[in-house]
Amino acid sequence: MRKVNTTIKYIEPYSIAEDAGIEVGDKLISINGHDFHDILEYRYLTAEYEVTLEILKKDGTTEVITIENDYDDIGIEFEEGLIDEAQSCRNKCIFCFIDQLPKGMRETVYFKDDDTRLSFLQGNYVTLTNMSDEEIDRLIKMRVSPINVSVQATNPELRCKMLNNRFAGKCYDIMKKFAANNIYMNCQIVLCPEINDGKELDRSISELAALFPNVNSVSIVPVGLTRYRDGLYPLKPFTKETSAQTIKQVETWQKKLYDKLGTRLIYLSDEFYLNAELPIPDAEVYEGFPQLENGVGLIASMAEEFDSAIKLVKNKKYDRNVTLVTGEAAASFITGLSERLMEKTDVKITVYAIKNNFFGGGVNVSGLVTGGDIIDQLKDKPIGDIMLIPHSMLRDEDGIFLDDLTVSDVEKALNVKIEPVINDGYEFIEKILGEELEF
């Protein structure tokens, strides 16, 4: 039995809830006479013009309030964001990145969520192995869409093997049911050489494309391998050659699908092109960037924005000495942007590519660079007046790297002010110049 916590921790100022006299510390007991068990049911039941709420006040009294909400959010946040506990993952995936983490990190890093509600609310990718038939029907009834699905393979036997879960083979059948009920899905495939690539990838692409338009997009990302793999399934990393082969295979599918469906539908993460040392496709290939959060089109998106933003740079003195920190994979791209900006301004920019010693293996993306590696590799290097780092290096609003060091820790160690930068060509230039661009 899940623990349900409907205690209210925040009331939006000037909201319907505040006007109705609902307070922090109150508990929401029922909605329109119905019990509710999670945030999805709460949203579903309050999506009416007239809503009756049963409130248990802090003093122990019960109050029934009827509100009119114009179909807006009524302004309540609960102590538990989902109202009940997040569902943890029941799989033992052969490629799981969390299983490859070193010991001694903060406890929250090791939690494996596999909660469909987080897929809808936060964009998390889920395997659907946690779902009962009743849960599937509940999501369909509430019209929860889109759902982000971590597919890996549509072949049931192969998927069971990859997830180490005998129930994992039901995924495609569940997806077909979602599609039949007009639920939309974004999909992800973690590609493992000699496991789910080649002919198996062809099968997965073909069967996912058959569910278009309810399968709205599919991202393919390479398996990430750290040096902490003792006792784990023997997986191979992608090489320059195998990355190039995968690109050729997917580009063939993209052309076929574009001719048939009017969309490429399948997109490769930037890592494949960087590993293969091949050019990143133009922005138009990504059709609006539906899967940026999976590293799909990050470089193309930033390049397109940078090309527009640099035209707005004023011809004046900026007197700035800036250090840029990035992962090894994106270093040449960031260096290229920096050189173009230095050609147009007097700003001095130094780019440092940080080798990922913390995770080791083939990990070279910026989002997994740690504070400790930055300190170790830059403590004896010349650093400018300010250091810019990708925002993706930080795990939460408190500015914490994966190794639990904070931005403040790194600032003190290197004696420099650090500013995170989101993946945006305009903000990239503005942070370097120290001023906003005028349109």
Tab-separated table of C-alpha atoms in Angstrom:
chain	number	residue	atom	x	y	z
A	1	MET	CA	0.000	0.000	0.000
A	2	ARG	CA	1.439	3.358	-1.048
A	3	LYS	CA	1.651	6.190	1.448
A	4	VAL	CA	-0.630	9.034	0.371
A	5	ASN	CA	0.247	12.502	1.687
A	6	THR	CA	-2.207	15.256	0.768
A	7	THR	CA	-0.808	17.852	3.169
A	8	ILE	CA	-0.549	21.231	1.452
A	9	LYS	CA	2.869	22.903	1.563
A	10	TYR	CA	2.248	25.961	-0.625
A	11	ILE	CA	-0.645	28.139	-1.774
A	12	GLU	CA	-0.111	30.289	-4.850
A	13	PRO	CA	-0.715	33.975	-3.988
A	14	TYR	CA	-3.924	35.399	-5.457
A	15	SER	CA	-4.991	31.899	-6.524
A	16	ILE	CA	-8.436	30.297	-6.295
A	17	ALA	CA	-7.203	28.248	-3.323
A	18	GLU	CA	-6.081	31.362	-1.420
A	19	ASP	CA	-9.377	33.115	-2.147
A	20	ALA	CA	-11.213	30.036	-0.810
A	21	GLY	CA	-9.343	30.225	2.508
A	22	ILE	CA	-7.268	27.059	2.018
A	23	GLU	CA	-4.018	27.265	3.999
A	24	VAL	CA	-0.599	25.679	4.190
A	25	GLY	CA	-0.806	22.673	6.515
A	26	ASP	CA	-4.391	21.814	5.561
A	27	LYS	CA	-5.098	18.398	4.015
A	28	LEU	CA	-7.213	17.794	0.941
A	29	ILE	CA	-9.436	14.780	1.728
A	30	SER	CA	-11.651	14.392	-1.334
A	31	ILE	CA	-12.590	16.049	-4.616
A	32	ASN	CA	-16.215	16.033	-5.772
A	33	GLY	CA	-16.808	13.259	-3.245
A	34	HIS	CA	-14.053	11.060	-4.702
A	35	ASP	CA	-10.895	9.874	-2.980
A	36	PHE	CA	-7.722	10.522	-4.971
A	37	HIS	CA	-4.439	8.694	-4.755
A	38	ASP	CA	-1.895	10.708	-6.744
A	39	ILE	CA	-1.245	13.984	-8.531
A	40	LEU	CA	-2.746	12.754	-11.804
A	41	GLU	CA	-6.084	11.960	-10.183
A	42	TYR	CA	-5.958	15.341	-8.426
A	43	ARG	CA	-5.494	17.142	-11.731
A	44	TYR	CA	-8.112	15.020	-13.476
A	45	LEU	CA	-10.750	15.577	-10.784
A	46	THR	CA	-10.117	19.327	-10.484
A	47	ALA	CA	-10.395	19.848	-14.258
A	48	GLU	CA	-14.036	20.875	-13.940
A	49	TYR	CA	-15.691	24.273	-13.880
A	50	GLU	CA	-17.233	23.599	-10.455
A	51	VAL	CA	-15.221	21.592	-7.942
A	52	THR	CA	-16.124	20.620	-4.374
A	53	LEU	CA	-13.171	20.133	-2.023
A	54	GLU	CA	-13.269	18.485	1.391
A	55	ILE	CA	-10.543	20.053	3.534
A	56	LEU	CA	-9.191	18.849	6.891
A	57	LYS	CA	-8.082	22.072	8.564
A	58	LYS	CA	-5.013	22.347	10.771
A	59	ASP	CA	-7.242	22.652	13.847
A	60	GLY	CA	-8.861	19.269	13.108
A	61	THR	CA	-12.143	20.596	11.753
A	62	THR	CA	-13.496	19.635	8.348
A	63	GLU	CA	-14.629	22.173	5.802
A	64	VAL	CA	-16.340	21.638	2.436
A	65	ILE	CA	-15.588	24.304	-0.165
A	66	THR	CA	-17.067	24.660	-3.646
A	67	ILE	CA	-14.980	26.620	-6.131
A	68	GLU	CA	-15.279	27.728	-9.741
A	69	ASN	CA	-11.978	27.448	-11.495
A	70	ASP	CA	-12.327	28.339	-15.216
A	71	TYR	CA	-10.299	25.148	-15.832
A	72	ASP	CA	-7.163	26.767	-14.402
A	73	ASP	CA	-4.812	25.330	-11.782
A	74	ILE	CA	-6.339	26.186	-8.416
A	75	GLY	CA	-2.975	27.002	-6.820
A	76	ILE	CA	-2.155	24.103	-4.488
A	77	GLU	CA	1.182	22.335	-4.062
A	78	PHE	CA	1.510	19.252	-1.858
A	79	GLU	CA	4.315	18.193	0.488
A	80	GLU	CA	4.795	15.146	-1.728
A	81	GLY	CA	4.854	16.270	-5.332
A	82	LEU	CA	3.197	13.077	-6.566
A	83	ILE	CA	1.017	12.872	-3.404
A	84	ASP	CA	2.256	9.301	-2.970
A	85	GLU	CA	5.735	7.801	-3.243
A	86	ALA	CA	7.502	7.623	-6.591
A	87	GLN	CA	7.631	4.133	-8.072
A	88	SER	CA	11.133	2.696	-8.250
A	89	CYS	CA	12.459	0.678	-11.149
A	90	ARG	CA	11.950	-3.092	-11.042
A	91	ASN	CA	14.372	-3.807	-13.866
A	92	LYS	CA	18.036	-4.735	-13.834
A	93	CYS	CA	18.979	-3.295	-17.217
A	94	ILE	CA	22.266	-4.455	-18.679
A	95	PHE	CA	23.067	-0.839	-19.628
A	96	CYS	CA	21.853	0.937	-16.471
A	97	PHE	CA	24.027	3.984	-15.786
A	98	ILE	CA	23.128	4.092	-12.096
A	99	ASP	CA	24.614	0.609	-11.623
A	100	GLN	CA	27.875	2.081	-12.928
A	101	LEU	CA	28.148	4.847	-10.341
A	102	PRO	CA	30.931	4.837	-7.753
A	103	LYS	CA	30.092	4.327	-4.103
A	104	GLY	CA	29.810	7.199	-1.650
A	105	MET	CA	27.614	9.563	-3.662
A	106	ARG	CA	24.491	11.150	-2.149
A	107	GLU	CA	21.622	8.702	-1.725
A	108	THR	CA	19.215	10.394	-4.142
A	109	VAL	CA	21.591	9.744	-7.055
A	110	TYR	CA	21.085	5.985	-6.692
A	111	PHE	CA	17.283	6.078	-6.797
A	112	LYS	CA	15.944	4.568	-10.023
A	113	ASP	CA	12.524	6.002	-10.782
A	114	ASP	CA	10.212	4.306	-13.262
A	115	ASP	CA	7.045	6.267	-12.674
A	116	THR	CA	4.661	7.036	-15.520
A	117	ARG	CA	3.407	10.100	-13.651
A	118	LEU	CA	6.928	11.565	-13.728
A	119	SER	CA	6.975	10.864	-17.444
A	120	PHE	CA	3.931	13.078	-17.907
A	121	LEU	CA	4.876	15.741	-15.344
A	122	GLN	CA	8.643	16.012	-15.743
A	123	GLY	CA	9.485	14.288	-19.003
A	124	ASN	CA	11.172	11.241	-17.425
A	125	TYR	CA	11.421	8.127	-19.583
A	126	VAL	CA	9.756	4.999	-18.218
A	127	THR	CA	9.836	1.321	-19.172
A	128	LEU	CA	6.109	0.572	-18.532
A	129	THR	CA	7.100	-2.583	-16.604
A	130	ASN	CA	5.550	-1.154	-13.410
A	131	MET	CA	2.098	-0.885	-14.910
A	132	SER	CA	-0.872	-3.156	-14.226
A	133	ASP	CA	-3.804	-3.411	-16.634
A	134	GLU	CA	-5.804	-1.249	-14.199
A	135	GLU	CA	-3.104	1.429	-14.233
A	136	ILE	CA	-3.012	1.429	-18.037
A	137	ASP	CA	-6.790	1.849	-18.183
A	138	ARG	CA	-6.617	4.634	-15.585
A	139	LEU	CA	-4.097	6.606	-17.664
A	140	ILE	CA	-6.213	6.182	-20.765
A	141	LYS	CA	-9.338	7.318	-18.914
A	142	MET	CA	-7.551	10.438	-17.654
A	143	ARG	CA	-6.091	11.141	-21.118
A	144	VAL	CA	-2.531	11.345	-19.772
A	145	SER	CA	-0.445	12.351	-22.764
A	146	PRO	CA	2.314	12.423	-23.846
A	147	ILE	CA	4.084	9.534	-22.150
A	148	ASN	CA	7.837	9.132	-22.619
A	149	VAL	CA	8.745	5.479	-23.120
A	150	SER	CA	12.184	3.904	-22.754
A	151	VAL	CA	11.792	1.217	-25.418
A	152	GLN	CA	15.264	-0.269	-26.166
A	153	ALA	CA	13.749	-2.935	-28.444
A	154	THR	CA	10.307	-3.933	-29.702
A	155	ASN	CA	11.394	-7.584	-29.889
A	156	PRO	CA	9.777	-8.997	-26.692
A	157	GLU	CA	12.446	-11.628	-25.999
A	158	LEU	CA	15.305	-9.188	-26.540
A	159	ARG	CA	13.675	-6.546	-24.353
A	160	CYS	CA	13.235	-9.067	-21.519
A	161	LYS	CA	16.931	-9.877	-21.800
A	162	MET	CA	18.037	-6.233	-21.859
A	163	LEU	CA	15.873	-5.251	-18.892
A	164	ASN	CA	16.324	-8.531	-16.997
A	165	ASN	CA	12.572	-8.561	-16.418
A	166	ARG	CA	10.271	-11.311	-17.672
A	167	PHE	CA	7.410	-8.810	-17.928
A	168	ALA	CA	9.352	-6.353	-20.108
A	169	GLY	CA	8.190	-7.954	-23.354
A	170	LYS	CA	4.705	-6.455	-23.004
A	171	CYS	CA	5.911	-2.938	-23.819
A	172	TYR	CA	4.958	-2.827	-27.493
A	173	ASP	CA	1.510	-4.255	-26.786
A	174	ILE	CA	0.947	-1.537	-24.183
A	175	MET	CA	2.109	1.084	-26.661
A	176	LYS	CA	-0.328	-0.239	-29.266
A	177	LYS	CA	-3.128	0.097	-26.715
A	178	PHE	CA	-2.086	3.660	-25.931
A	179	ALA	CA	-2.015	4.480	-29.644
A	180	ALA	CA	-5.447	2.937	-30.204
A	181	ASN	CA	-6.767	5.256	-27.484
A	182	ASN	CA	-5.044	8.328	-28.946
A	183	ILE	CA	-2.343	8.639	-26.294
A	184	TYR	CA	0.854	10.181	-27.690
A	185	MET	CA	4.330	8.878	-26.926
A	186	ASN	CA	7.942	9.982	-27.278
A	187	CYS	CA	10.363	7.070	-27.302
A	188	GLN	CA	14.010	6.427	-26.485
A	189	ILE	CA	16.327	3.615	-27.500
A	190	VAL	CA	19.586	3.140	-25.604
A	191	LEU	CA	21.657	1.458	-28.304
A	192	CYS	CA	24.141	-1.235	-27.298
A	193	PRO	CA	26.575	-2.593	-29.921
A	194	GLU	CA	25.838	-6.195	-30.935
A	195	ILE	CA	22.735	-6.264	-28.710
A	196	ASN	CA	19.903	-4.138	-30.085
A	197	ASP	CA	21.586	-2.522	-33.094
A	198	GLY	CA	21.707	-3.745	-36.709
A	199	LYS	CA	18.670	-5.836	-37.690
A	200	GLU	CA	17.100	-5.415	-34.251
A	201	LEU	CA	17.257	-1.643	-34.634
A	202	ASP	CA	15.620	-1.974	-38.055
A	203	ARG	CA	12.808	-3.964	-36.454
A	204	SER	CA	12.342	-1.467	-33.627
A	205	ILE	CA	12.253	1.512	-35.986
A	206	SER	CA	9.799	-0.215	-38.312
A	207	GLU	CA	7.400	-1.204	-35.524
A	208	LEU	CA	7.568	2.172	-33.767
A	209	ALA	CA	6.953	3.973	-37.062
A	210	ALA	CA	3.847	1.817	-37.504
A	211	LEU	CA	2.369	3.634	-34.477
A	212	PHE	CA	2.869	7.108	-35.982
A	213	PRO	CA	1.459	9.698	-35.311
A	214	ASN	CA	0.900	8.450	-31.758
A	215	VAL	CA	4.599	7.705	-31.595
A	216	ASN	CA	5.624	11.305	-32.063
A	217	SER	CA	9.422	10.971	-31.950
A	218	VAL	CA	12.144	8.409	-31.268
A	219	SER	CA	15.620	9.246	-29.983
A	220	ILE	CA	18.556	6.868	-30.224
A	221	VAL	CA	21.381	7.399	-27.724
A	222	PRO	CA	24.588	5.368	-27.334
A	223	VAL	CA	25.084	3.280	-24.216
A	224	GLY	CA	27.177	5.116	-21.629
A	225	LEU	CA	29.909	3.060	-19.985
A	226	THR	CA	31.935	4.123	-16.935
A	227	ARG	CA	34.930	2.403	-15.368
A	228	TYR	CA	32.739	1.013	-12.569
A	229	ARG	CA	31.458	-2.099	-14.362
A	230	ASP	CA	32.887	-4.964	-12.309
A	231	GLY	CA	30.455	-7.872	-12.378
A	232	LEU	CA	28.111	-6.197	-14.873
A	233	TYR	CA	27.063	-7.410	-18.305
A	234	PRO	CA	29.976	-7.166	-20.796
A	235	LEU	CA	29.032	-4.306	-23.115
A	236	LYS	CA	31.094	-2.697	-25.850
A	237	PRO	CA	31.366	1.046	-26.397
A	238	PHE	CA	30.628	2.693	-29.723
A	239	THR	CA	33.709	3.323	-31.846
A	240	LYS	CA	34.248	5.791	-34.669
A	241	GLU	CA	33.387	3.049	-37.167
A	242	THR	CA	30.275	1.662	-35.426
A	243	SER	CA	28.988	5.195	-34.822
A	244	ALA	CA	29.345	5.944	-38.542
A	245	GLN	CA	27.533	2.697	-39.423
A	246	THR	CA	24.643	3.614	-37.129
A	247	ILE	CA	24.403	7.089	-38.654
A	248	LYS	CA	24.217	5.603	-42.155
A	249	GLN	CA	21.526	3.122	-41.063
A	250	VAL	CA	19.378	5.775	-39.360
A	251	GLU	CA	19.759	8.322	-42.167
A	252	THR	CA	18.452	5.674	-44.585
A	253	TRP	CA	15.413	5.243	-42.349
A	254	GLN	CA	14.964	9.009	-42.003
A	255	LYS	CA	14.733	9.432	-45.778
A	256	LYS	CA	12.301	6.516	-46.087
A	257	LEU	CA	10.071	7.780	-43.264
A	258	TYR	CA	10.146	11.371	-44.494
A	259	ASP	CA	8.976	10.244	-47.937
A	260	LYS	CA	6.224	8.084	-46.421
A	261	LEU	CA	5.102	10.004	-43.308
A	262	GLY	CA	6.354	13.530	-43.861
A	263	THR	CA	8.641	13.289	-40.824
A	264	ARG	CA	12.026	11.753	-40.104
A	265	LEU	CA	10.606	10.553	-36.755
A	266	ILE	CA	13.919	8.921	-35.677
A	267	TYR	CA	16.754	11.099	-34.377
A	268	LEU	CA	20.296	10.298	-33.238
A	269	SER	CA	21.922	11.983	-30.269
A	270	ASP	CA	24.846	14.289	-30.974
A	271	GLU	CA	27.282	11.772	-29.493
A	272	PHE	CA	27.056	9.528	-32.554
A	273	TYR	CA	28.222	12.322	-34.872
A	274	LEU	CA	30.944	13.466	-32.477
A	275	ASN	CA	32.223	9.892	-32.048
A	276	ALA	CA	32.185	9.336	-35.812
A	277	GLU	CA	33.843	12.723	-36.413
A	278	LEU	CA	31.080	13.572	-38.868
A	279	PRO	CA	29.238	16.900	-39.239
A	280	ILE	CA	26.193	17.524	-37.079
A	281	PRO	CA	23.048	17.775	-39.272
A	282	ASP	CA	21.476	21.178	-39.865
A	283	ALA	CA	18.778	22.358	-37.468
A	284	GLU	CA	15.969	21.649	-39.938
A	285	VAL	CA	16.752	17.916	-39.797
A	286	TYR	CA	15.573	17.836	-36.157
A	287	GLU	CA	12.099	19.171	-37.026
A	288	GLY	CA	11.651	21.452	-34.035
A	289	PHE	CA	13.966	19.528	-31.683
A	290	PRO	CA	11.429	17.226	-29.983
A	291	GLN	CA	14.099	15.439	-27.911
A	292	LEU	CA	16.659	18.042	-26.852
A	293	GLU	CA	16.602	16.647	-23.305
A	294	ASN	CA	18.169	13.442	-24.676
A	295	GLY	CA	21.065	15.293	-26.269
A	296	VAL	CA	19.414	15.125	-29.686
A	297	GLY	CA	20.174	18.273	-31.671
A	298	LEU	CA	21.745	20.257	-28.840
A	299	ILE	CA	24.644	21.357	-31.031
A	300	ALA	CA	22.475	22.161	-34.060
A	301	SER	CA	20.079	24.160	-31.895
A	302	MET	CA	22.841	26.154	-30.252
A	303	ALA	CA	24.627	26.736	-33.576
A	304	GLU	CA	21.442	28.083	-35.164
A	305	GLU	CA	20.852	30.448	-32.227
A	306	PHE	CA	24.507	31.527	-32.185
A	307	ASP	CA	24.389	32.384	-35.910
A	308	SER	CA	21.468	34.723	-35.249
A	309	ALA	CA	22.822	36.138	-31.979
A	310	ILE	CA	26.292	37.050	-33.234
A	311	LYS	CA	24.723	39.449	-35.737
A	312	LEU	CA	23.480	41.510	-32.771
A	313	VAL	CA	26.907	41.943	-31.164
A	314	LYS	CA	27.926	45.603	-31.021
A	315	ASN	CA	31.225	46.865	-32.377
A	316	LYS	CA	32.705	48.152	-29.111
A	317	LYS	CA	35.228	47.294	-26.404
A	318	TYR	CA	34.099	44.682	-23.880
A	319	ASP	CA	37.304	44.194	-21.861
A	320	ARG	CA	36.403	40.632	-20.802
A	321	ASN	CA	38.614	37.622	-20.069
A	322	VAL	CA	36.385	34.556	-19.968
A	323	THR	CA	37.089	30.873	-19.298
A	324	LEU	CA	34.741	28.287	-20.776
A	325	VAL	CA	34.588	24.767	-19.320
A	326	THR	CA	33.129	21.884	-21.303
A	327	GLY	CA	33.366	18.135	-21.763
A	328	GLU	CA	35.726	16.572	-24.261
A	329	ALA	CA	32.984	15.687	-26.753
A	330	ALA	CA	31.799	19.265	-27.326
A	331	ALA	CA	35.176	20.997	-26.978
A	332	SER	CA	35.848	21.514	-30.689
A	333	PHE	CA	32.344	22.932	-31.218
A	334	ILE	CA	32.625	25.365	-28.296
A	335	THR	CA	36.100	26.380	-29.444
A	336	GLY	CA	34.743	27.134	-32.913
A	337	LEU	CA	32.009	29.395	-31.535
A	338	SER	CA	34.526	31.147	-29.287
A	339	GLU	CA	36.905	31.836	-32.160
A	340	ARG	CA	34.102	33.404	-34.200
A	341	LEU	CA	33.153	35.660	-31.291
A	342	MET	CA	36.767	36.687	-30.689
A	343	GLU	CA	37.105	37.631	-34.365
A	344	LYS	CA	34.283	40.128	-33.900
A	345	THR	CA	35.133	41.476	-30.415
A	346	ASP	CA	38.093	42.120	-28.147
A	347	VAL	CA	36.922	39.481	-25.657
A	348	LYS	CA	39.547	36.922	-24.654
A	349	ILE	CA	38.125	33.414	-24.377
A	350	THR	CA	39.910	30.292	-23.165
A	351	VAL	CA	38.221	26.915	-23.604
A	352	TYR	CA	39.150	23.996	-21.349
A	353	ALA	CA	37.986	20.464	-22.159
A	354	ILE	CA	37.705	18.488	-18.913
A	355	LYS	CA	38.623	14.811	-19.023
A	356	ASN	CA	36.138	12.795	-16.984
A	357	ASN	CA	38.351	10.966	-14.503
A	358	PHE	CA	35.489	10.624	-12.017
A	359	PHE	CA	33.494	8.226	-14.190
A	360	GLY	CA	36.243	7.196	-16.582
A	361	GLY	CA	35.414	4.741	-19.318
A	362	GLY	CA	34.134	6.441	-22.438
A	363	VAL	CA	32.268	9.224	-20.629
A	364	ASN	CA	33.050	12.508	-22.378
A	365	VAL	CA	29.830	14.574	-22.352
A	366	SER	CA	29.595	17.925	-20.578
A	367	GLY	CA	26.603	16.962	-18.437
A	368	LEU	CA	28.623	14.372	-16.498
A	369	VAL	CA	31.670	16.541	-15.717
A	370	THR	CA	32.206	16.853	-11.959
A	371	GLY	CA	33.395	19.702	-9.782
A	372	GLY	CA	36.371	17.693	-8.576
A	373	ASP	CA	37.653	17.091	-12.104
A	374	ILE	CA	37.317	20.806	-12.891
A	375	ILE	CA	39.363	21.718	-9.814
A	376	ASP	CA	42.029	19.063	-10.380
A	377	GLN	CA	42.565	19.961	-14.027
A	378	LEU	CA	42.372	23.757	-13.770
A	379	LYS	CA	44.032	24.519	-10.414
A	380	ASP	CA	47.351	25.334	-12.106
A	381	LYS	CA	45.908	26.830	-15.297
A	382	PRO	CA	45.386	30.516	-16.098
A	383	ILE	CA	41.739	31.430	-15.521
A	384	GLY	CA	39.954	34.565	-16.659
A	385	ASP	CA	37.768	36.982	-14.742
A	386	ILE	CA	34.790	34.653	-14.925
A	387	MET	CA	34.221	30.965	-15.652
A	388	LEU	CA	31.194	29.736	-17.560
A	389	ILE	CA	30.012	26.134	-17.271
A	390	PRO	CA	27.108	24.302	-18.960
A	391	HIS	CA	24.040	24.283	-16.726
A	392	SER	CA	23.687	20.562	-17.483
A	393	MET	CA	26.660	19.850	-15.193
A	394	LEU	CA	24.515	20.725	-12.187
A	395	ARG	CA	21.960	18.345	-10.686
A	396	ASP	CA	19.568	20.712	-8.945
A	397	GLU	CA	18.714	24.290	-8.096
A	398	ASP	CA	21.334	24.334	-5.337
A	399	GLY	CA	24.148	24.112	-7.881
A	400	ILE	CA	25.482	20.648	-7.001
A	401	PHE	CA	27.733	18.614	-9.296
A	402	LEU	CA	27.398	14.834	-9.475
A	403	ASP	CA	30.301	14.401	-7.044
A	404	ASP	CA	28.434	16.504	-4.429
A	405	LEU	CA	30.711	19.519	-4.796
A	406	THR	CA	28.841	22.791	-5.156
A	407	VAL	CA	29.491	25.705	-7.485
A	408	SER	CA	30.646	27.600	-4.413
A	409	ASP	CA	33.217	24.868	-3.634
A	410	VAL	CA	34.722	25.151	-7.098
A	411	GLU	CA	34.654	28.965	-6.982
A	412	LYS	CA	36.627	28.952	-3.730
A	413	ALA	CA	39.136	26.369	-4.959
A	414	LEU	CA	39.861	28.234	-8.196
A	415	ASN	CA	39.237	31.772	-6.912
A	416	VAL	CA	36.879	32.670	-9.740
A	417	LYS	CA	33.218	33.565	-10.164
A	418	ILE	CA	31.285	30.777	-11.936
A	419	GLU	CA	28.088	31.211	-13.936
A	420	PRO	CA	26.097	28.309	-15.422
A	421	VAL	CA	24.888	28.738	-19.016
A	422	ILE	CA	21.928	26.938	-20.560
A	423	ASN	CA	22.209	25.400	-24.035
A	424	ASP	CA	21.228	28.574	-25.862
A	425	GLY	CA	23.294	30.495	-28.408
A	426	TYR	CA	21.932	33.859	-27.283
A	427	GLU	CA	22.659	33.286	-23.594
A	428	PHE	CA	26.079	31.876	-24.495
A	429	ILE	CA	27.068	35.169	-26.136
A	430	GLU	CA	25.398	37.325	-23.487
A	431	LYS	CA	27.222	35.577	-20.636
A	432	ILE	CA	30.556	35.935	-22.423
A	433	LEU	CA	30.019	39.623	-23.197
A	434	GLY	CA	28.455	40.378	-19.818
A	435	GLU	CA	25.451	42.171	-21.273
A	436	GLU	CA	22.132	41.441	-22.925
A	437	LEU	CA	21.832	41.576	-26.686
A	438	GLU	CA	19.486	44.179	-28.147
A	439	PHE	CA	17.093	42.984	-30.817
